[in-house]
PDB file of C-alpha atoms in Angstrom:
ATOM      1  CA  UNK A   1      65.096 -37.214  10.508  1.00 66.00           C
ATOM      2  CA  UNK A   2      64.624 -35.775  14.080  1.00 84.00           C
ATOM      3  CA  UNK A   3      66.414 -38.983  15.573  1.00 79.00           C
ATOM      4  CA  UNK A   4      69.450 -38.691  13.840  1.00 80.00           C
ATOM      5  CA  UNK A   5      69.536 -35.029  14.322  1.00 88.00           C
ATOM      6  CA  UNK A   6      69.134 -35.585  18.228  1.00 91.00           C
ATOM      7  CA  UNK A   7      71.910 -38.074  18.010  1.00 88.00           C
ATOM      8  CA  UNK A   8      74.327 -35.397  16.759  1.00 91.00           C
ATOM      9  CA  UNK A   9      73.044 -32.655  19.102  1.00 92.00           C
ATOM     10  CA  UNK A  10      73.421 -35.078  21.979  1.00 92.00           C
ATOM     11  CA  UNK A  11      76.993 -35.972  21.414  1.00 91.00           C
ATOM     12  CA  UNK A  12      77.966 -32.243  20.997  1.00 89.00           C
ATOM     13  CA  UNK A  13      76.492 -31.811  24.319  1.00 90.00           C
ATOM     14  CA  UNK A  14      78.397 -34.584  25.838  1.00 90.00           C
ATOM     15  CA  UNK A  15      81.682 -33.358  24.482  1.00 87.00           C
ATOM     16  CA  UNK A  16      80.967 -30.001  26.007  1.00 85.00           C
ATOM     17  CA  UNK A  17      80.529 -31.664  29.301  1.00 83.00           C
ATOM     18  CA  UNK A  18      83.988 -33.460  28.804  1.00 84.00           C
ATOM     19  CA  UNK A  19      85.453 -29.972  28.038  1.00 80.00           C
ATOM     20  CA  UNK A  20      83.922 -28.516  31.082  1.00 77.00           C
ATOM     21  CA  UNK A  21      85.203 -31.221  33.209  1.00 79.00           C
ATOM     22  CA  UNK A  22      88.710 -30.460  31.676  1.00 75.00           C
ATOM     23  CA  UNK A  23      88.334 -26.807  32.291  1.00 73.00           C
ATOM     24  CA  UNK A  24      87.394 -27.509  36.084  1.00 69.00           C
ATOM     25  CA  UNK A  25      90.395 -29.505  36.603  1.00 69.00           C
ATOM     26  CA  UNK A  26      92.455 -26.795  35.547  1.00 68.00           C
ATOM     27  CA  UNK A  27      90.927 -24.097  37.507  1.00 66.00           C
ATOM     28  CA  UNK A  28      91.474 -26.446  40.635  1.00 69.00           C
ATOM     29  CA  UNK A  29      94.853 -25.028  41.038  1.00 63.00           C
ATOM     30  CA  UNK A  30      94.617 -21.676  39.627  1.00 65.00           C
ATOM     31  CA  UNK A  31      91.260 -20.475  39.935  1.00 67.00           C
ATOM     32  CA  UNK A  32      91.476 -18.076  37.223  1.00 65.00           C
ATOM     33  CA  UNK A  33      90.814 -18.300  33.478  1.00 56.00           C
ATOM     34  CA  UNK A  34      94.075 -17.080  32.282  1.00 53.00           C
ATOM     35  CA  UNK A  35      93.538 -17.894  28.556  1.00 53.00           C
ATOM     36  CA  UNK A  36      89.777 -16.544  28.391  1.00 58.00           C
ATOM     37  CA  UNK A  37      88.596 -20.324  27.798  1.00 63.00           C
ATOM     38  CA  UNK A  38      85.042 -19.619  29.092  1.00 61.00           C
ATOM     39  CA  UNK A  39      84.365 -16.320  27.027  1.00 66.00           C
ATOM     40  CA  UNK A  40      86.389 -17.386  23.961  1.00 73.00           C
ATOM     41  CA  UNK A  41      85.181 -21.160  23.722  1.00 72.00           C
ATOM     42  CA  UNK A  42      82.758 -22.265  26.091  1.00 77.00           C
ATOM     43  CA  UNK A  43      80.145 -19.558  25.690  1.00 80.00           C
ATOM     44  CA  UNK A  44      80.191 -19.306  22.085  1.00 85.00           C
ATOM     45  CA  UNK A  45      79.482 -22.942  21.797  1.00 86.00           C
ATOM     46  CA  UNK A  46      76.694 -22.899  24.216  1.00 86.00           C
ATOM     47  CA  UNK A  47      75.152 -20.262  22.147  1.00 89.00           C
ATOM     48  CA  UNK A  48      75.679 -22.173  19.013  1.00 91.00           C
ATOM     49  CA  UNK A  49      74.123 -25.362  20.785  1.00 90.00           C
ATOM     50  CA  UNK A  50      71.062 -23.336  22.034  1.00 89.00           C
ATOM     51  CA  UNK A  51      70.480 -22.227  18.518  1.00 92.00           C
ATOM     52  CA  UNK A  52      70.832 -25.517  17.480  1.00 93.00           C
ATOM     53  CA  UNK A  53      68.213 -26.696  19.762  1.00 94.00           C
ATOM     54  CA  UNK A  54      65.865 -23.683  18.677  1.00 93.00           C
ATOM     55  CA  UNK A  55      66.129 -25.022  15.295  1.00 94.00           C
ATOM     56  CA  UNK A  56      65.656 -28.453  16.116  1.00 94.00           C
ATOM     57  CA  UNK A  57      62.144 -27.505  17.899  1.00 93.00           C
ATOM     58  CA  UNK A  58      61.252 -25.613  14.905  1.00 93.00           C
ATOM     59  CA  UNK A  59      61.761 -28.498  12.739  1.00 91.00           C
ATOM     60  CA  UNK A  60      60.508 -31.548  14.665  1.00 88.00           C
ATOM     61  CA  UNK A  61      58.797 -30.388  17.894  1.00 87.00           C
ATOM     62  CA  UNK A  62      55.490 -31.920  16.227  1.00 83.00           C
ATOM     63  CA  UNK A  63      57.225 -35.241  15.640  1.00 77.00           C
ATOM     64  CA  UNK A  64      58.406 -35.452  18.901  1.00 82.00           C
ATOM     65  CA  UNK A  65      56.913 -37.484  21.973  1.00 79.00           C
ATOM     66  CA  UNK A  66      54.739 -35.077  23.938  1.00 79.00           C
ATOM     67  CA  UNK A  67      56.812 -35.039  26.859  1.00 86.00           C
ATOM     68  CA  UNK A  68      59.728 -34.854  25.249  1.00 89.00           C
ATOM     69  CA  UNK A  69      58.508 -31.631  23.232  1.00 90.00           C
ATOM     70  CA  UNK A  70      57.544 -30.230  26.332  1.00 92.00           C
ATOM     71  CA  UNK A  71      60.869 -30.654  27.708  1.00 94.00           C
ATOM     72  CA  UNK A  72      62.659 -29.251  24.867  1.00 94.00           C
ATOM     73  CA  UNK A  73      60.413 -26.058  25.106  1.00 93.00           C
ATOM     74  CA  UNK A  74      60.858 -25.393  28.873  1.00 93.00           C
ATOM     75  CA  UNK A  75      64.719 -25.819  28.566  1.00 92.00           C
ATOM     76  CA  UNK A  76      64.902 -23.249  25.513  1.00 93.00           C
ATOM     77  CA  UNK A  77      62.869 -21.071  27.819  1.00 91.00           C
ATOM     78  CA  UNK A  78      64.913 -21.255  30.795  1.00 88.00           C
ATOM     79  CA  UNK A  79      68.527 -21.919  29.492  1.00 81.00           C
ATOM     80  CA  UNK A  80      71.390 -19.373  29.581  1.00 75.00           C
ATOM     81  CA  UNK A  81      74.629 -19.470  27.904  1.00 69.00           C
ATOM     82  CA  UNK A  82      76.753 -17.655  30.376  1.00 55.00           C
ATOM     83  CA  UNK A  83      77.610 -14.909  28.178  1.00 60.00           C
ATOM     84  CA  UNK A  84      76.845 -12.268  30.897  1.00 57.00           C
ATOM     85  CA  UNK A  85      78.984 -13.695  33.497  1.00 55.00           C
ATOM     86  CA  UNK A  86      82.810 -12.780  33.703  1.00 58.00           C
ATOM     87  CA  UNK A  87      85.332 -15.021  34.988  1.00 55.00           C
ATOM     88  CA  UNK A  88      85.521 -18.930  35.106  1.00 55.00           C
ATOM     89  CA  UNK A  89      82.094 -19.342  36.586  1.00 59.00           C
ATOM     90  CA  UNK A  90      80.270 -19.106  33.244  1.00 63.00           C
ATOM     91  CA  UNK A  91      81.282 -23.009  32.870  1.00 71.00           C
ATOM     92  CA  UNK A  92      78.396 -23.437  35.156  1.00 77.00           C
ATOM     93  CA  UNK A  93      76.103 -22.883  32.131  1.00 81.00           C
ATOM     94  CA  UNK A  94      77.204 -26.140  30.859  1.00 83.00           C
ATOM     95  CA  UNK A  95      75.100 -28.107  33.746  1.00 86.00           C
ATOM     96  CA  UNK A  96      71.676 -27.357  32.440  1.00 88.00           C
ATOM     97  CA  UNK A  97      72.563 -28.605  29.082  1.00 88.00           C
ATOM     98  CA  UNK A  98      73.536 -31.754  30.363  1.00 91.00           C
ATOM     99  CA  UNK A  99      70.432 -32.020  32.788  1.00 91.00           C
ATOM    100  CA  UNK A 100      68.208 -31.536  29.698  1.00 92.00           C
ATOM    101  CA  UNK A 101      70.279 -34.138  27.627  1.00 92.00           C
ATOM    102  CA  UNK A 102      69.674 -36.603  30.389  1.00 93.00           C
ATOM    103  CA  UNK A 103      65.999 -35.879  30.583  1.00 93.00           C
ATOM    104  CA  UNK A 104      65.311 -35.812  26.913  1.00 93.00           C
ATOM    105  CA  UNK A 105      67.017 -39.377  26.333  1.00 90.00           C
ATOM    106  CA  UNK A 106      64.854 -40.680  28.885  1.00 88.00           C
ATOM    107  CA  UNK A 107      61.549 -39.065  27.380  1.00 87.00           C
ATOM    108  CA  UNK A 108      62.373 -40.507  23.849  1.00 83.00           C
ATOM    109  CA  UNK A 109      63.099 -43.990  25.072  1.00 74.00           C
ATOM    110  CA  UNK A 110      59.420 -44.050  26.009  1.00 66.00           C
ATOM    111  CA  UNK A 111      58.238 -44.555  22.384  1.00 73.00           C
ATOM    112  CA  UNK A 112      59.606 -48.067  23.074  1.00 80.00           C
ATOM    113  CA  UNK A 113      56.955 -48.687  25.596  1.00 78.00           C
ATOM    114  CA  UNK A 114      54.401 -47.392  23.535  1.00 83.00           C
ATOM    115  CA  UNK A 115      55.483 -49.217  20.573  1.00 89.00           C
ATOM    116  CA  UNK A 116      55.604 -52.629  22.652  1.00 90.00           C
ATOM    117  CA  UNK A 117      52.081 -51.787  24.112  1.00 90.00           C
ATOM    118  CA  UNK A 118      50.566 -51.405  20.847  1.00 92.00           C
ATOM    119  CA  UNK A 119      52.214 -54.642  19.599  1.00 95.00           C
ATOM    120  CA  UNK A 120      51.055 -56.708  22.428  1.00 95.00           C
ATOM    121  CA  UNK A 121      47.645 -55.350  22.044  1.00 96.00           C
ATOM    122  CA  UNK A 122      47.531 -56.386  18.551  1.00 97.00           C
ATOM    123  CA  UNK A 123      48.720 -59.803  19.065  1.00 97.00           C
ATOM    124  CA  UNK A 124      46.119 -60.329  22.023  1.00 96.00           C
ATOM    125  CA  UNK A 125      43.220 -58.799  19.853  1.00 97.00           C
ATOM    126  CA  UNK A 126      44.232 -61.740  17.056  1.00 97.00           C
ATOM    127  CA  UNK A 127      44.390 -64.446  19.652  1.00 95.00           C
ATOM    128  CA  UNK A 128      40.870 -63.478  20.747  1.00 95.00           C
ATOM    129  CA  UNK A 129      39.412 -62.852  17.395  1.00 95.00           C
ATOM    130  CA  UNK A 130      40.651 -66.247  16.452  1.00 96.00           C
ATOM    131  CA  UNK A 131      38.797 -67.688  19.609  1.00 93.00           C
ATOM    132  CA  UNK A 132      35.517 -66.124  18.653  1.00 93.00           C
ATOM    133  CA  UNK A 133      35.190 -65.059  15.040  1.00 95.00           C
ATOM    134  CA  UNK A 134      34.545 -67.965  12.688  1.00 95.00           C
ATOM    135  CA  UNK A 135      35.263 -65.911   9.453  1.00 97.00           C
ATOM    136  CA  UNK A 136      38.707 -64.996  10.992  1.00 96.00           C
ATOM    137  CA  UNK A 137      39.401 -68.579  11.974  1.00 96.00           C
ATOM    138  CA  UNK A 138      38.546 -69.792   8.553  1.00 97.00           C
ATOM    139  CA  UNK A 139      40.977 -67.429   6.820  1.00 97.00           C
ATOM    140  CA  UNK A 140      43.951 -68.321   9.246  1.00 97.00           C
ATOM    141  CA  UNK A 141      43.385 -71.984   8.979  1.00 97.00           C
ATOM    142  CA  UNK A 142      43.404 -71.712   5.094  1.00 97.00           C
ATOM    143  CA  UNK A 143      46.555 -69.530   5.251  1.00 97.00           C
ATOM    144  CA  UNK A 144      47.884 -72.100   7.796  1.00 97.00           C
ATOM    145  CA  UNK A 145      47.203 -75.037   5.466  1.00 96.00           C
ATOM    146  CA  UNK A 146      48.720 -73.162   2.167  1.00 96.00           C
ATOM    147  CA  UNK A 147      51.977 -71.458   3.269  1.00 95.00           C
ATOM    148  CA  UNK A 148      53.828 -69.482   5.850  1.00 95.00           C
ATOM    149  CA  UNK A 149      53.944 -66.289   4.261  1.00 95.00           C
ATOM    150  CA  UNK A 150      50.170 -66.371   3.933  1.00 96.00           C
ATOM    151  CA  UNK A 151      49.883 -66.402   7.728  1.00 96.00           C
ATOM    152  CA  UNK A 152      52.744 -63.450   7.678  1.00 96.00           C
ATOM    153  CA  UNK A 153      50.577 -61.265   5.310  1.00 97.00           C
ATOM    154  CA  UNK A 154      47.472 -61.800   7.293  1.00 97.00           C
ATOM    155  CA  UNK A 155      49.473 -60.938  10.334  1.00 97.00           C
ATOM    156  CA  UNK A 156      50.822 -57.868   8.964  1.00 97.00           C
ATOM    157  CA  UNK A 157      47.600 -56.518   7.815  1.00 97.00           C
ATOM    158  CA  UNK A 158      46.257 -57.037  11.202  1.00 97.00           C
ATOM    159  CA  UNK A 159      49.053 -55.228  12.998  1.00 97.00           C
ATOM    160  CA  UNK A 160      48.797 -52.341  10.825  1.00 96.00           C
ATOM    161  CA  UNK A 161      45.379 -51.972  11.895  1.00 96.00           C
ATOM    162  CA  UNK A 162      46.984 -51.097  15.581  1.00 96.00           C
ATOM    163  CA  UNK A 163      49.392 -48.702  13.820  1.00 94.00           C
ATOM    164  CA  UNK A 164      52.376 -51.265  13.912  1.00 96.00           C
ATOM    165  CA  UNK A 165      54.104 -51.951  10.537  1.00 95.00           C
ATOM    166  CA  UNK A 166      55.648 -55.462  10.933  1.00 95.00           C
ATOM    167  CA  UNK A 167      58.676 -56.602   8.979  1.00 94.00           C
ATOM    168  CA  UNK A 168      60.938 -59.660   8.623  1.00 93.00           C
ATOM    169  CA  UNK A 169      64.543 -59.990   7.876  1.00 90.00           C
ATOM    170  CA  UNK A 170      66.053 -61.223   4.429  1.00 85.00           C
ATOM    171  CA  UNK A 171      69.019 -63.498   4.433  1.00 78.00           C
ATOM    172  CA  UNK A 172      71.329 -60.621   3.899  1.00 79.00           C
ATOM    173  CA  UNK A 173      69.923 -58.924   7.107  1.00 79.00           C
ATOM    174  CA  UNK A 174      67.756 -56.174   5.229  1.00 84.00           C
ATOM    175  CA  UNK A 175      64.129 -55.353   6.212  1.00 89.00           C
ATOM    176  CA  UNK A 176      61.380 -56.998   3.816  1.00 91.00           C
ATOM    177  CA  UNK A 177      57.941 -55.971   3.662  1.00 92.00           C
ATOM    178  CA  UNK A 178      55.579 -58.715   5.124  1.00 94.00           C
ATOM    179  CA  UNK A 179      52.706 -58.190   2.657  1.00 94.00           C
ATOM    180  CA  UNK A 180      54.531 -57.438  -0.771  1.00 92.00           C
ATOM    181  CA  UNK A 181      57.815 -59.058  -0.040  1.00 90.00           C
ATOM    182  CA  UNK A 182      59.795 -55.892  -1.028  1.00 90.00           C
ATOM    183  CA  UNK A 183      62.493 -54.186   0.558  1.00 89.00           C
ATOM    184  CA  UNK A 184      61.179 -52.002   3.413  1.00 89.00           C
ATOM    185  CA  UNK A 185      62.911 -49.076   1.799  1.00 87.00           C
ATOM    186  CA  UNK A 186      60.370 -48.851  -0.960  1.00 89.00           C
ATOM    187  CA  UNK A 187      57.758 -48.108   1.740  1.00 89.00           C
ATOM    188  CA  UNK A 188      59.398 -45.584   3.291  1.00 89.00           C
ATOM    189  CA  UNK A 189      56.910 -42.771   2.519  1.00 90.00           C
ATOM    190  CA  UNK A 190      53.960 -44.861   3.457  1.00 91.00           C
ATOM    191  CA  UNK A 191      55.445 -46.075   6.799  1.00 91.00           C
ATOM    192  CA  UNK A 192      56.332 -42.447   7.930  1.00 87.00           C
ATOM    193  CA  UNK A 193      52.709 -41.436   7.136  1.00 89.00           C
ATOM    194  CA  UNK A 194      51.008 -44.426   8.935  1.00 91.00           C
ATOM    195  CA  UNK A 195      53.164 -46.217  11.160  1.00 90.00           C
ATOM    196  CA  UNK A 196      53.657 -45.509  14.780  1.00 88.00           C
ATOM    197  CA  UNK A 197      56.200 -48.144  14.955  1.00 90.00           C
ATOM    198  CA  UNK A 198      58.008 -50.444  12.953  1.00 93.00           C
ATOM    199  CA  UNK A 199      58.372 -54.002  14.521  1.00 95.00           C
ATOM    200  CA  UNK A 200      60.697 -57.181  13.520  1.00 95.00           C
ATOM    201  CA  UNK A 201      58.647 -60.031  13.554  1.00 96.00           C
ATOM    202  CA  UNK A 202      59.296 -63.738  12.599  1.00 96.00           C
ATOM    203  CA  UNK A 203      56.572 -66.237  11.487  1.00 97.00           C
ATOM    204  CA  UNK A 204      56.952 -69.876  11.927  1.00 97.00           C
ATOM    205  CA  UNK A 205      54.278 -72.681  11.292  1.00 97.00           C
ATOM    206  CA  UNK A 206      54.134 -75.129  13.856  1.00 97.00           C
ATOM    207  CA  UNK A 207      52.737 -78.498  12.395  1.00 95.00           C
ATOM    208  CA  UNK A 208      53.995 -80.584  15.432  1.00 95.00           C
ATOM    209  CA  UNK A 209      53.993 -79.467  18.813  1.00 92.00           C
ATOM    210  CA  UNK A 210      57.361 -81.258  19.416  1.00 95.00           C
ATOM    211  CA  UNK A 211      59.125 -78.684  16.886  1.00 96.00           C
ATOM    212  CA  UNK A 212      58.483 -75.517  18.562  1.00 96.00           C
ATOM    213  CA  UNK A 213      61.528 -75.020  20.385  1.00 96.00           C
ATOM    214  CA  UNK A 214      63.775 -75.678  17.358  1.00 96.00           C
ATOM    215  CA  UNK A 215      61.531 -73.558  15.333  1.00 97.00           C
ATOM    216  CA  UNK A 216      61.673 -70.671  17.721  1.00 96.00           C
ATOM    217  CA  UNK A 217      65.444 -71.171  17.709  1.00 96.00           C
ATOM    218  CA  UNK A 218      65.541 -70.838  13.968  1.00 95.00           C
ATOM    219  CA  UNK A 219      63.485 -67.547  14.265  1.00 95.00           C
ATOM    220  CA  UNK A 220      65.531 -65.996  16.685  1.00 95.00           C
ATOM    221  CA  UNK A 221      68.847 -66.567  14.776  1.00 93.00           C
ATOM    222  CA  UNK A 222      66.995 -65.135  11.511  1.00 93.00           C
ATOM    223  CA  UNK A 223      66.019 -62.022  13.360  1.00 92.00           C
ATOM    224  CA  UNK A 224      69.702 -61.513  14.615  1.00 90.00           C
ATOM    225  CA  UNK A 225      70.605 -60.826  10.864  1.00 89.00           C
ATOM    226  CA  UNK A 226      68.718 -57.411  10.920  1.00 85.00           C
ATOM    227  CA  UNK A 227      70.883 -54.243  10.690  1.00 72.00           C
ATOM    228  CA  UNK A 228      69.359 -50.964  11.148  1.00 68.00           C
ATOM    229  CA  UNK A 229      68.222 -49.339   8.050  1.00 68.00           C
ATOM    230  CA  UNK A 230      66.779 -46.027   7.096  1.00 62.00           C
ATOM    231  CA  UNK A 231      63.772 -46.184   9.384  1.00 76.00           C
ATOM    232  CA  UNK A 232      65.867 -46.953  12.371  1.00 75.00           C
ATOM    233  CA  UNK A 233      64.276 -43.914  14.533  1.00 74.00           C
ATOM    234  CA  UNK A 234      60.974 -45.724  14.660  1.00 83.00           C
ATOM    235  CA  UNK A 235      62.218 -49.128  14.827  1.00 87.00           C
ATOM    236  CA  UNK A 236      61.112 -51.092  18.067  1.00 90.00           C
ATOM    237  CA  UNK A 237      64.820 -52.037  18.929  1.00 86.00           C
ATOM    238  CA  UNK A 238      64.641 -53.579  22.230  1.00 85.00           C
ATOM    239  CA  UNK A 239      61.878 -56.334  21.420  1.00 92.00           C
ATOM    240  CA  UNK A 240      61.562 -58.646  18.643  1.00 95.00           C
ATOM    241  CA  UNK A 241      58.503 -60.960  18.026  1.00 97.00           C
ATOM    242  CA  UNK A 242      58.577 -64.645  17.169  1.00 97.00           C
ATOM    243  CA  UNK A 243      55.208 -65.661  16.197  1.00 97.00           C
ATOM    244  CA  UNK A 244      54.552 -69.677  16.433  1.00 97.00           C
ATOM    245  CA  UNK A 245      51.465 -70.138  14.363  1.00 97.00           C
ATOM    246  CA  UNK A 246      49.940 -73.660  15.354  1.00 97.00           C
ATOM    247  CA  UNK A 247      46.477 -75.385  14.534  1.00 95.00           C
ATOM    248  CA  UNK A 248      45.691 -75.590  18.593  1.00 94.00           C
ATOM    249  CA  UNK A 249      46.772 -74.211  21.639  1.00 92.00           C
ATOM    250  CA  UNK A 250      50.579 -75.085  22.629  1.00 93.00           C
ATOM    251  CA  UNK A 251      52.598 -74.432  25.705  1.00 93.00           C
ATOM    252  CA  UNK A 252      53.817 -70.899  25.541  1.00 92.00           C
ATOM    253  CA  UNK A 253      57.634 -70.193  25.376  1.00 95.00           C
ATOM    254  CA  UNK A 254      59.440 -67.984  27.806  1.00 95.00           C
ATOM    255  CA  UNK A 255      60.936 -64.715  26.601  1.00 94.00           C
ATOM    256  CA  UNK A 256      64.533 -65.087  25.618  1.00 93.00           C
ATOM    257  CA  UNK A 257      66.970 -62.107  26.364  1.00 92.00           C
ATOM    258  CA  UNK A 258      70.289 -61.702  24.515  1.00 90.00           C
ATOM    259  CA  UNK A 259      72.774 -58.489  24.047  1.00 86.00           C
ATOM    260  CA  UNK A 260      69.865 -56.291  25.206  1.00 82.00           C
ATOM    261  CA  UNK A 261      67.120 -57.724  22.883  1.00 89.00           C
ATOM    262  CA  UNK A 262      63.940 -59.380  24.303  1.00 92.00           C
ATOM    263  CA  UNK A 263      62.512 -62.092  21.929  1.00 95.00           C
ATOM    264  CA  UNK A 264      58.952 -62.473  22.840  1.00 96.00           C
ATOM    265  CA  UNK A 265      57.127 -65.735  21.674  1.00 97.00           C
ATOM    266  CA  UNK A 266      53.883 -65.578  20.631  1.00 97.00           C
ATOM    267  CA  UNK A 267      51.887 -68.704  20.166  1.00 96.00           C
ATOM    268  CA  UNK A 268      48.917 -67.945  17.641  1.00 96.00           C
ATOM    269  CA  UNK A 269      46.797 -70.883  17.548  1.00 96.00           C
ATOM    270  CA  UNK A 270      44.377 -70.587  14.352  1.00 96.00           C
ATOM    271  CA  UNK A 271      41.742 -73.114  15.281  1.00 95.00           C
ATOM    272  CA  UNK A 272      41.573 -72.883  19.018  1.00 92.00           C
ATOM    273  CA  UNK A 273      38.994 -74.744  21.252  1.00 85.00           C
ATOM    274  CA  UNK A 274      35.989 -72.752  21.832  1.00 78.00           C
ATOM    275  CA  UNK A 275      36.361 -70.487  24.936  1.00 68.00           C
ATOM    276  CA  UNK A 276      34.209 -72.465  27.146  1.00 66.00           C
ATOM    277  CA  UNK A 277      36.194 -75.774  26.473  1.00 65.00           C
ATOM    278  CA  UNK A 278      39.439 -74.071  26.627  1.00 59.00           C
ATOM    279  CA  UNK A 279      38.471 -72.781  30.365  1.00 57.00           C
ATOM    280  CA  UNK A 280      37.400 -76.398  31.179  1.00 61.00           C
ATOM    281  CA  UNK A 281      40.875 -77.655  30.074  1.00 63.00           C
ATOM    282  CA  UNK A 282      42.331 -74.827  31.873  1.00 58.00           C
ATOM    283  CA  UNK A 283      40.741 -75.430  35.070  1.00 56.00           C
ATOM    284  CA  UNK A 284      41.521 -79.214  34.820  1.00 60.00           C
ATOM    285  CA  UNK A 285      45.276 -78.632  34.486  1.00 54.00           C
ATOM    286  CA  UNK A 286      45.412 -76.373  37.261  1.00 52.00           C
TER     287      UNK A 286
END
């Protein structure tokens, strides 16, 4: 997919930048390109890179984040390859490629922000539904009293209504669908067609409030088993969600950060106090 293709192109640009640095060092002493490296090697590589980016745009522009697609089009309109320049100055044509690479990397990382925002919205929506909607509350209470997987399934369907495809990790580190319990690879077509992001979730039932920290730790440990699969380009990589499902509201846990990953703890009371009662309790606690 486009992300894999971009990783390869980005590495190619980075390699050319390194070559440009090396050439600049060699020119510092002689100021002449005695071996014609610029014309024979640098310019052809720049032309090939631009052609590859043009093909990349043709194949994937519609799938890119809007700002990233705009940046790519703008670069292709402006970028030269140094083919009309004589002498060592043609290595300067490398600079716009590196500037574009930096900008594009930044813009595609914004997908993480959108995915996090959608996921946070989905969970906040569910918390509020449970607070005010009796039918929703009854379904979740039955699931809580039945089995953890029933809560996972209800949660997954709710997330999907917000464009988020939730999954969990199997004992061998592969992604597993929360609804059908199958490897996520069996759902690739549906996920590509419908999901705005793929989000790792671990669900735990907290029947005793004193167990919340231990259960959260177990969930984090399980989520660490995950290794990126075929859908890594749409996985929310920087944040994983630990959903702690309880009967009543419990004290929220702080986020936990490790090796560049934030573990968000979401406390999900399935039978919360009515909003008016909860507000009074909150006022008294303050």
